[in-house]
PDB file of C-alpha atoms in Angstrom:
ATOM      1  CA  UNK A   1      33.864  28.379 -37.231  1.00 56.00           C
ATOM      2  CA  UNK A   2      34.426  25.345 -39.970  1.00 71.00           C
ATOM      3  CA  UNK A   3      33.709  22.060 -39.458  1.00 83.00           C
ATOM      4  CA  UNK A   4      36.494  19.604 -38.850  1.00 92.00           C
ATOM      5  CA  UNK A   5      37.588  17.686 -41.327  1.00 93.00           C
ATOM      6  CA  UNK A   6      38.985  15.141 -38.943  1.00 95.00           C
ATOM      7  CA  UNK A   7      36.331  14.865 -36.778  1.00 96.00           C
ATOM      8  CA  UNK A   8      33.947  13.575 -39.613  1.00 96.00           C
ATOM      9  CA  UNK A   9      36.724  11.370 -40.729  1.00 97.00           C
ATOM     10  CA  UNK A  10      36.473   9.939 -36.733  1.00 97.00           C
ATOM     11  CA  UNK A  11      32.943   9.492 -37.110  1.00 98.00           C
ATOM     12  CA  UNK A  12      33.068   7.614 -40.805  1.00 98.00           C
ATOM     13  CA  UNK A  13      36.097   5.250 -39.038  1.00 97.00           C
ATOM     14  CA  UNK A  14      34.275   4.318 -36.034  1.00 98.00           C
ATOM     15  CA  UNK A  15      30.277   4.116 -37.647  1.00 98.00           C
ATOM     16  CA  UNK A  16      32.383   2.092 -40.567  1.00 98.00           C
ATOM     17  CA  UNK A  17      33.755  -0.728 -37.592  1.00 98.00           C
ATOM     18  CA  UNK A  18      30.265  -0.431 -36.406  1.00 98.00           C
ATOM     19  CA  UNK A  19      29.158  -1.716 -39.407  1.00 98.00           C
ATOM     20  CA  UNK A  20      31.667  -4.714 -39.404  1.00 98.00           C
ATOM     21  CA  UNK A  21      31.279  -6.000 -36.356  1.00 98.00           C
ATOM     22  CA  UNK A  22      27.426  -6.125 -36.321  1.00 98.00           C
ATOM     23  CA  UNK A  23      27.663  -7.711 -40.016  1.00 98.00           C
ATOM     24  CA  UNK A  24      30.645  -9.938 -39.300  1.00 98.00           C
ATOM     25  CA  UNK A  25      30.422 -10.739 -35.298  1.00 98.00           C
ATOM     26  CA  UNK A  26      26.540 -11.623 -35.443  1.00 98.00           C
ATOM     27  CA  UNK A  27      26.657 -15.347 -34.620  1.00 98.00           C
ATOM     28  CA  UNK A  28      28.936 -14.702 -31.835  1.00 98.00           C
ATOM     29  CA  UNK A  29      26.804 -11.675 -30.395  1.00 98.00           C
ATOM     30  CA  UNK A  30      23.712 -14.003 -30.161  1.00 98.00           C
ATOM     31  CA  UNK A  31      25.929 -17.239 -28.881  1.00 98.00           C
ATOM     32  CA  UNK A  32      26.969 -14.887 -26.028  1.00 98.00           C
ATOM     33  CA  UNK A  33      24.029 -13.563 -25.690  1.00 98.00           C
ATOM     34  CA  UNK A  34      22.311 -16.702 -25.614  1.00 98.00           C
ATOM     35  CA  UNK A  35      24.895 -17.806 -22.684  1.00 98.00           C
ATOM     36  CA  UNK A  36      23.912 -14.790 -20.530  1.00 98.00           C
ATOM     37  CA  UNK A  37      20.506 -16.099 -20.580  1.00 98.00           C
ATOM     38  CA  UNK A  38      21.487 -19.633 -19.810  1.00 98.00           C
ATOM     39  CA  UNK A  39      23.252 -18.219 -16.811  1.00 97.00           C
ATOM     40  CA  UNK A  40      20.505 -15.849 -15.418  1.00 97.00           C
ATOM     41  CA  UNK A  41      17.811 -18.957 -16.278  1.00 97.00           C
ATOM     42  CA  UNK A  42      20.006 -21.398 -13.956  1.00 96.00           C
ATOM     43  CA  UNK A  43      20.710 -19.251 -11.408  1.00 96.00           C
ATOM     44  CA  UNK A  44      24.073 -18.076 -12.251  1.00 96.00           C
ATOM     45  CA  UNK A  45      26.025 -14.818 -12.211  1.00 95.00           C
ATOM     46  CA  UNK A  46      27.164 -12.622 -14.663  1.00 98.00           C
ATOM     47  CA  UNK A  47      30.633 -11.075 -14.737  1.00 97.00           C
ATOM     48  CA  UNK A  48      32.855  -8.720 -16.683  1.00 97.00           C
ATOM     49  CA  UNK A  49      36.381  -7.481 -16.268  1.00 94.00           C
ATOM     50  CA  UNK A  50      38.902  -5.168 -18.375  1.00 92.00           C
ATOM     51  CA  UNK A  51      42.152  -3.528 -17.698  1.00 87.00           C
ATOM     52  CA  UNK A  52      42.822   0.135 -18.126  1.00 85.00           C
ATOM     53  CA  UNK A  53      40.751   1.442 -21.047  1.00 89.00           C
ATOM     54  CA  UNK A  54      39.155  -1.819 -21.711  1.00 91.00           C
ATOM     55  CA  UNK A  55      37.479  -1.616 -18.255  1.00 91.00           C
ATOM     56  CA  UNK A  56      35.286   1.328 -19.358  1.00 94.00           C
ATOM     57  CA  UNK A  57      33.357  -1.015 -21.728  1.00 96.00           C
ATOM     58  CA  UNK A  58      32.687  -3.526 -18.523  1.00 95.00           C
ATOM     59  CA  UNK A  59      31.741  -0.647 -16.332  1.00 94.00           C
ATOM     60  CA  UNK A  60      29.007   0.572 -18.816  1.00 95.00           C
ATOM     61  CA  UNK A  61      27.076  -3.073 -18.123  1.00 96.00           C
ATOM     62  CA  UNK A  62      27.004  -2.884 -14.172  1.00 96.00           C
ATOM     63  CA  UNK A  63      25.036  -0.757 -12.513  1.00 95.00           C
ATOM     64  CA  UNK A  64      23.221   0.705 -15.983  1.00 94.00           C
ATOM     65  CA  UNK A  65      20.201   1.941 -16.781  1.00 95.00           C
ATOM     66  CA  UNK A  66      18.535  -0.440 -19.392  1.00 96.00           C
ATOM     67  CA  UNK A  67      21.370  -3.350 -18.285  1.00 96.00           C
ATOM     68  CA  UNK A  68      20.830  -6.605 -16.597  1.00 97.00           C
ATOM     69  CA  UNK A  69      21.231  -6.022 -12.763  1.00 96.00           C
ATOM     70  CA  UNK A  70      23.254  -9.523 -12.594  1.00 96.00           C
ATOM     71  CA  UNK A  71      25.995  -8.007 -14.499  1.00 97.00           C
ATOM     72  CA  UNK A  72      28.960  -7.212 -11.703  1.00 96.00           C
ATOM     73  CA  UNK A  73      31.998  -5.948 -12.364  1.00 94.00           C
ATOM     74  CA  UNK A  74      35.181  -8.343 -11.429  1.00 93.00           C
ATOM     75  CA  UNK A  75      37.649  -5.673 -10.587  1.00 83.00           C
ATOM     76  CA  UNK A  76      41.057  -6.075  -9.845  1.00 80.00           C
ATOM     77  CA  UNK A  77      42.703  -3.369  -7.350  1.00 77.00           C
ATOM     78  CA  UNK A  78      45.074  -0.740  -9.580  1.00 72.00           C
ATOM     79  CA  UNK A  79      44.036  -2.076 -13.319  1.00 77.00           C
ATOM     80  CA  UNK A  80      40.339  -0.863 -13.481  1.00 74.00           C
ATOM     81  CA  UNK A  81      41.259   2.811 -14.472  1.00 71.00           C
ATOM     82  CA  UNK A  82      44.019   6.003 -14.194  1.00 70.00           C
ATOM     83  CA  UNK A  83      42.577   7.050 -10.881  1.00 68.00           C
ATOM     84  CA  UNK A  84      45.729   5.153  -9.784  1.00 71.00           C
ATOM     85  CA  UNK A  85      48.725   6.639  -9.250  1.00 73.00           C
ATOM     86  CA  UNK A  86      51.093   6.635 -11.154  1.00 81.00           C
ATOM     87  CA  UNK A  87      48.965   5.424 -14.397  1.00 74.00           C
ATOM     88  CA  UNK A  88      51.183   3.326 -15.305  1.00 77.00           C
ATOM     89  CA  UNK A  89      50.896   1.172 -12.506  1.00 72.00           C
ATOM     90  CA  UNK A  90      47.878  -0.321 -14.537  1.00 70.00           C
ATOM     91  CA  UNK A  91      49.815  -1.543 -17.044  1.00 74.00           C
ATOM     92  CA  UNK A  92      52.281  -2.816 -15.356  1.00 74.00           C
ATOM     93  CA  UNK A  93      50.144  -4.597 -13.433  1.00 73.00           C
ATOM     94  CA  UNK A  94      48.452  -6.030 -16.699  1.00 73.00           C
ATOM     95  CA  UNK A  95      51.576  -8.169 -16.812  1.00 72.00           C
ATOM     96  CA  UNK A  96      51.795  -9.623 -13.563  1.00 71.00           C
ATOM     97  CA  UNK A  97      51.557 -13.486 -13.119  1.00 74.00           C
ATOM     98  CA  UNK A  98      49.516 -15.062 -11.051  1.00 75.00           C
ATOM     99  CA  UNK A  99      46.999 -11.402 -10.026  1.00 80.00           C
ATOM    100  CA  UNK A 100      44.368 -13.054 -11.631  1.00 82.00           C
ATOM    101  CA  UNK A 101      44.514 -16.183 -10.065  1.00 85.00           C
ATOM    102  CA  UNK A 102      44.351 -14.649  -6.656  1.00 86.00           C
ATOM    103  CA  UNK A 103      41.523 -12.201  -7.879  1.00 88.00           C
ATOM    104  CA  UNK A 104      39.320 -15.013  -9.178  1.00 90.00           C
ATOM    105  CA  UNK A 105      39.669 -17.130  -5.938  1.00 88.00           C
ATOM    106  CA  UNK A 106      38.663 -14.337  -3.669  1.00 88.00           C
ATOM    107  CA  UNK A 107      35.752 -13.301  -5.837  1.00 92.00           C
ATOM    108  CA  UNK A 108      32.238 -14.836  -5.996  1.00 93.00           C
ATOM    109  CA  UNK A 109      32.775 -15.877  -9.428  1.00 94.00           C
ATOM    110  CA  UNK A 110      31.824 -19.657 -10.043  1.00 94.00           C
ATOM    111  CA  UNK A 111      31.209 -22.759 -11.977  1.00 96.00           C
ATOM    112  CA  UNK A 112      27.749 -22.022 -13.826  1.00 96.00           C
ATOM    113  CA  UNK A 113      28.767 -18.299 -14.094  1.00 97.00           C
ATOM    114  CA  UNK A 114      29.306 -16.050 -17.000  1.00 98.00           C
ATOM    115  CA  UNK A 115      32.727 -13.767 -17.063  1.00 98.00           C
ATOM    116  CA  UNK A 116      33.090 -11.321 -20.027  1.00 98.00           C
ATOM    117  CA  UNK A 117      36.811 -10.776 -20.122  1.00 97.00           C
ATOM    118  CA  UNK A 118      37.721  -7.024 -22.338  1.00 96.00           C
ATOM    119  CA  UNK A 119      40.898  -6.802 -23.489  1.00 95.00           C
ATOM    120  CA  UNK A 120      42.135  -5.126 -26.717  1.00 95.00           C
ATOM    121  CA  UNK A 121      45.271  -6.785 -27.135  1.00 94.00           C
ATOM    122  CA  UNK A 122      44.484  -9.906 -25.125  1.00 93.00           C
ATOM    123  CA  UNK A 123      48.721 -10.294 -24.877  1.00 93.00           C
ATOM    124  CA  UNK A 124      48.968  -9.844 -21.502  1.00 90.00           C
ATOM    125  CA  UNK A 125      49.620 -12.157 -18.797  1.00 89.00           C
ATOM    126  CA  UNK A 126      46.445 -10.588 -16.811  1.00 90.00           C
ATOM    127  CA  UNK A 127      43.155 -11.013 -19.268  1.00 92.00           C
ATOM    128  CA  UNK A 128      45.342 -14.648 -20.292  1.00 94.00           C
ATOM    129  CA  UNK A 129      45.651 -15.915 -17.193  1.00 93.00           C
ATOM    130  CA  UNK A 130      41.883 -14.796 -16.130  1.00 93.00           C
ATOM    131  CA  UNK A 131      40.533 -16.960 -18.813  1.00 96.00           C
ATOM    132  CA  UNK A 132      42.767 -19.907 -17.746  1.00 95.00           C
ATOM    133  CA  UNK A 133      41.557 -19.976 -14.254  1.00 94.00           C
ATOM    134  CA  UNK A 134      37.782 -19.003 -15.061  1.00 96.00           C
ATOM    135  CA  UNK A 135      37.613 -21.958 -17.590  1.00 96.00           C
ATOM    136  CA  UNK A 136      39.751 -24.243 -14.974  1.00 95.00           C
ATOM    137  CA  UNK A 137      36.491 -22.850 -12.213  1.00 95.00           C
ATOM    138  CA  UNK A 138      33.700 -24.145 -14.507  1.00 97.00           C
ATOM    139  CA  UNK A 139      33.086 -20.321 -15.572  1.00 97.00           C
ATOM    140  CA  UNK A 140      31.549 -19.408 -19.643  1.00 98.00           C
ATOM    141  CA  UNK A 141      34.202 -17.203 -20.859  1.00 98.00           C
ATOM    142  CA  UNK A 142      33.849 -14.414 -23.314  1.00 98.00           C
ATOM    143  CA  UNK A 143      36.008 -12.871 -24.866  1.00 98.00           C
ATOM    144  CA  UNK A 144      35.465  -9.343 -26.305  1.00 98.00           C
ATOM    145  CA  UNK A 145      39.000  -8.208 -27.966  1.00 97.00           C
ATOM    146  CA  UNK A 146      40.740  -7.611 -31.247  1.00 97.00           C
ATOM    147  CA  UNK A 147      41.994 -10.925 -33.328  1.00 97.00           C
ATOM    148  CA  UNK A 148      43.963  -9.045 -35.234  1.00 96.00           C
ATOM    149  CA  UNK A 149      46.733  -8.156 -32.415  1.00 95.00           C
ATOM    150  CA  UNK A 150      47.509 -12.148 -31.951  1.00 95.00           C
ATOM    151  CA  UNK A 151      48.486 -11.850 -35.563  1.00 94.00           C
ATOM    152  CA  UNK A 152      50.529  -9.099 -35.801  1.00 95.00           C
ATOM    153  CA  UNK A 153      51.826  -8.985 -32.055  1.00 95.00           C
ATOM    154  CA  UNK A 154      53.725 -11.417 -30.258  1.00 93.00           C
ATOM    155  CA  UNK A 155      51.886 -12.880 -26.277  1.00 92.00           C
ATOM    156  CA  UNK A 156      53.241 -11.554 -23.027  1.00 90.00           C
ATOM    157  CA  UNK A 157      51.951 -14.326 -21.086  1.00 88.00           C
ATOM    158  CA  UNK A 158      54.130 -17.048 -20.833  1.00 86.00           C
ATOM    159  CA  UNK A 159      52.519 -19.482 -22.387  1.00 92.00           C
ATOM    160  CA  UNK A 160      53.019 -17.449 -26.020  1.00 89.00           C
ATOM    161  CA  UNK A 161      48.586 -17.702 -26.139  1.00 94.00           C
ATOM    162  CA  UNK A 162      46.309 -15.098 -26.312  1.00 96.00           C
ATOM    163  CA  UNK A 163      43.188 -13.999 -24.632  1.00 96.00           C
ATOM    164  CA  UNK A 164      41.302 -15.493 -27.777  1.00 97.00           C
ATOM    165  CA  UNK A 165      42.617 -19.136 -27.133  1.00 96.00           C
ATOM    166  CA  UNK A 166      41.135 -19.318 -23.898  1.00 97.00           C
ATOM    167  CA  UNK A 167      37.296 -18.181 -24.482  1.00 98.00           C
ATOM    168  CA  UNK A 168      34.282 -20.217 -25.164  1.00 98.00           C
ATOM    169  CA  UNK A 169      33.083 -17.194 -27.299  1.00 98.00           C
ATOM    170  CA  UNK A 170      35.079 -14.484 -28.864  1.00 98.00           C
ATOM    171  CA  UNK A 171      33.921 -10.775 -30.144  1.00 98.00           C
ATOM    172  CA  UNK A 172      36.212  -9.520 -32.642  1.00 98.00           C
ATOM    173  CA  UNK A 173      36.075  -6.067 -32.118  1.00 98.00           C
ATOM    174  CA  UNK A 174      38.164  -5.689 -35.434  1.00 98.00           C
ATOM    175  CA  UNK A 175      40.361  -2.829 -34.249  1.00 97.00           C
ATOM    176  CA  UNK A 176      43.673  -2.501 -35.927  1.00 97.00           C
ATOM    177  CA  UNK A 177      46.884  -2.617 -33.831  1.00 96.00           C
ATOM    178  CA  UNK A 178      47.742   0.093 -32.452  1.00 95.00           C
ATOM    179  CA  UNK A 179      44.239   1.635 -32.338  1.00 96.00           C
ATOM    180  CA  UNK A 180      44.458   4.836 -33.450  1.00 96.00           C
ATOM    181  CA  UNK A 181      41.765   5.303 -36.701  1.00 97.00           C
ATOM    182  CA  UNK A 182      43.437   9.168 -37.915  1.00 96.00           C
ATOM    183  CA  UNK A 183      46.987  10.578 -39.813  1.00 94.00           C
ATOM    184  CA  UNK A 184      48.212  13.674 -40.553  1.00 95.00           C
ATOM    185  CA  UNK A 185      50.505  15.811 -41.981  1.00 93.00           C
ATOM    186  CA  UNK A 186      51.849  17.328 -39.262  1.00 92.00           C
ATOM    187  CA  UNK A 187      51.052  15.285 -36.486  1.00 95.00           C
ATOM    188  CA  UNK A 188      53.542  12.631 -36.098  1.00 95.00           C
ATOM    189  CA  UNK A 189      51.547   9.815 -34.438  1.00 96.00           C
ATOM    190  CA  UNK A 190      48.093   8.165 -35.535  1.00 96.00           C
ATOM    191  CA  UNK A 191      45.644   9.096 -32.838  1.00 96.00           C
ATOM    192  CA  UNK A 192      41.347   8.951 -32.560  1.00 97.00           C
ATOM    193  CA  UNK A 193      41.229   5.553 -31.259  1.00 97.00           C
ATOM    194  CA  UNK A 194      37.987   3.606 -31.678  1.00 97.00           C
ATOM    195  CA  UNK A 195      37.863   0.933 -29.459  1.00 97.00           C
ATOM    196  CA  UNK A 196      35.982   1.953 -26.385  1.00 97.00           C
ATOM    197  CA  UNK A 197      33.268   2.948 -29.193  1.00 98.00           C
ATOM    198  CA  UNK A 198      33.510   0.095 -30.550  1.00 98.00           C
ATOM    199  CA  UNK A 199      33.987  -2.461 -27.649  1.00 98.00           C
ATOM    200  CA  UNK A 200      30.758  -0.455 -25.696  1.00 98.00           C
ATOM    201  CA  UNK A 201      28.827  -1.332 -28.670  1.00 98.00           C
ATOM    202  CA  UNK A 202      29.753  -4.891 -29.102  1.00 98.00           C
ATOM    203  CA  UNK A 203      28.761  -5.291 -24.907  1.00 98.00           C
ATOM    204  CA  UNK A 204      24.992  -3.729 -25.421  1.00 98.00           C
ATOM    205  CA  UNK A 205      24.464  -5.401 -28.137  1.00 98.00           C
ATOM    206  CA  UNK A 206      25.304  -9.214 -26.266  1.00 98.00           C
ATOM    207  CA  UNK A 207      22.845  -7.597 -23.113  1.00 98.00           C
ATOM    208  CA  UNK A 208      20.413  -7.120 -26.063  1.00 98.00           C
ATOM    209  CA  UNK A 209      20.765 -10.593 -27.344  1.00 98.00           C
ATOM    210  CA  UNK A 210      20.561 -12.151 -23.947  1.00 98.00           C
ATOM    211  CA  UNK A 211      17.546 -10.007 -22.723  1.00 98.00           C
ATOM    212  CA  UNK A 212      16.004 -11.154 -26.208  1.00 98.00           C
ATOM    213  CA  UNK A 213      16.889 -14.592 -25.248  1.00 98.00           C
ATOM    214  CA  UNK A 214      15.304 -14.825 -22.000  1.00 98.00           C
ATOM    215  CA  UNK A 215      11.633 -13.459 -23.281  1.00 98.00           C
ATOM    216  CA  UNK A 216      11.381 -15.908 -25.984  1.00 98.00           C
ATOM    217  CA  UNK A 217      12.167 -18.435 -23.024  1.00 97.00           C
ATOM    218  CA  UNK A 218       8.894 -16.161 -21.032  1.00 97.00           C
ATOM    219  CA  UNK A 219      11.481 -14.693 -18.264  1.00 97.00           C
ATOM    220  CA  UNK A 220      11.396 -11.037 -17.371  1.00 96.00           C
ATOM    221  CA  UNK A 221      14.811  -9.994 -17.835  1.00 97.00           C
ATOM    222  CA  UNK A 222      16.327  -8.765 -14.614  1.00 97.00           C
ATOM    223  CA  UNK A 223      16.459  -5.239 -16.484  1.00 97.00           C
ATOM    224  CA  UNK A 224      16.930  -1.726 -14.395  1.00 97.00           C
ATOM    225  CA  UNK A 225      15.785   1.120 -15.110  1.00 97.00           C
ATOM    226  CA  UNK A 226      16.558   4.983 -14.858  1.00 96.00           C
ATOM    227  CA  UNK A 227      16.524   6.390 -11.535  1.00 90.00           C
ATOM    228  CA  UNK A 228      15.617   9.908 -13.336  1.00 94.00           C
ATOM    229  CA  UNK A 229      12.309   8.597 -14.463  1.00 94.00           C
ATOM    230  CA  UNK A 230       9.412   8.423 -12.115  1.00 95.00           C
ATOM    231  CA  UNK A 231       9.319   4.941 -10.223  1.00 95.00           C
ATOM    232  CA  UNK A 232      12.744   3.852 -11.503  1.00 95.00           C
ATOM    233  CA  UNK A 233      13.806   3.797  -7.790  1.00 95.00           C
ATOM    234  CA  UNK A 234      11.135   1.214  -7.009  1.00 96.00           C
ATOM    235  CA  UNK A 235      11.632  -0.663 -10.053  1.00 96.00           C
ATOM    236  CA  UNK A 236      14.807  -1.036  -9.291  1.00 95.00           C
ATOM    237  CA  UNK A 237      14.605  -1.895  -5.789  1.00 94.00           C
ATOM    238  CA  UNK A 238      12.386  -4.791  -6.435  1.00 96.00           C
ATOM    239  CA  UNK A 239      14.639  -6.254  -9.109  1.00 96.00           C
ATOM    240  CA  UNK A 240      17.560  -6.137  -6.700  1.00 95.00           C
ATOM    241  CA  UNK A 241      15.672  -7.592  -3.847  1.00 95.00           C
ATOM    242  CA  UNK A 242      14.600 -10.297  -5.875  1.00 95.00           C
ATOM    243  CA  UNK A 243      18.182 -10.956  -7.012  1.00 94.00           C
ATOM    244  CA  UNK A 244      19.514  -9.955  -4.339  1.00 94.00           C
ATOM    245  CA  UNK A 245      21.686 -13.186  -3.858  1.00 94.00           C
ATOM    246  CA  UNK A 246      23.553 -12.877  -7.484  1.00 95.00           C
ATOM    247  CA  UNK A 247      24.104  -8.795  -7.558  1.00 94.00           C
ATOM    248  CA  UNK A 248      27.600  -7.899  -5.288  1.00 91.00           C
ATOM    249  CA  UNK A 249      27.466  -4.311  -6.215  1.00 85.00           C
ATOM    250  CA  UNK A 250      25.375  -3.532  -2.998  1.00 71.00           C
ATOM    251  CA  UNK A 251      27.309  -6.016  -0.830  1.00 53.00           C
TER     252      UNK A 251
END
């Protein structure tokens, strides 16, 4: 069988935004990083929430082999993937006013905390408003989303803002609008999008920064390891005992 021309092309898109954002976003991964370590050196949490797709990037911190145990996942009932029915739900829930209010004041989320907030668009009234209230709590917010759709798209949130003007830090994951890296003859609309790649990426490489941060400061970072390697399950339980108080994925 021959090998597919549009596959490679997928692979030179997405190693090619790669590229950009570790060139072009590396101030911004090490200020984030840098505030991750601040938090875990105070005794703050760590945090990170997306909506539909965006939400796989802040599930692949929590809970992770070779991640910072302190990273939880803020989840928000119905948005966090398509296991809801109907699928759409999720997005229509995106634009709800006043969900993340409620979400943030029933969470453990507070001042001194960290909250990564992943949304491509950043338009809608959800990832807006979550930044609004975290900032308004005392919370570092980061923002990991593309710049390029508050150019080019117009804000659902009320306020006509975007995810971006409500973040301490910002990640420009550089994705174009639309994201969808492929055309063809044939095939009416653009498809291969790049952004969970992408996105991932730019989320391991802030735990790297912040992990770097912390041992130039001499603190073990609160790392876990593989339960498939031998004493992984010890390791780990002695990382969440210790931080027991500022991990909510066992509570």
């Amino acid at each position: 069988m021959s090998e597919s021309k549009l596959a490679g092309l997928f692979f030179d898109a997405a190693i090619g935004l790669l590229q950009r954002v570790r060139d072009e976003e590396s101030a911004n991964i090490a200020a984030a990083g840098t505030a991750m370590a601040d938090a875990v050196a105070d005794g703050g949490r760590l945090f990170a929430f997306g909506a539909g797709h965006s939400s796989l990037a802040a599930q692949d911190v929590v809970y992770r082999a070779g991640g910072l145990a302190l990273m939880n996942l803020l989840a928000v009932p119905g948005v966090v993937g398509v296991d809801v029915m109907p699928a759409t739900l999720g997005s229509a829930l995106e634009r709800v006013d006043g969900l993340a209010g409620a979400v943030l004041d029933s969470s453990p989320a507070a001042a001194g905390d960290v909250l990564v907030i992943i949304s491509l668009s950043g338009r809608n009234a959800l990832p807006v408003e979550m930044a609004m209230n975290a900032r308004a709590l005392g919370l570092t917010v980061i923002g990991v989303t593309s710049v390029a759709y508050a150019h080019e798209t117009r804000s659902r949130h009320t306020s006509g803002t975007f995810l971006k003007d409500h973040c301490d830090i910002v990640l420009d994951s550089k994705i174009a609008v639309g994201d969808a890296e492929l055309t063809h003859d044939g095939i009416e609309a653009p498809f291969a999008p790049a952004s969970t790649v992408v996105t991932s990426a730019l989320m391991q490489a802030t735990m790297a920064a912040a992990a770097e941060r912390l041992a130039e400061r001499g603190i073990e970072p609160p790392l876990l390891r593989s339960g498939n390697v031998d004493g992984g399950h010890e390791w780990n339980g002695r990382v969440m005992t210790e931080y027991r108080d500022r991990i909510f994925f066992r509570h």
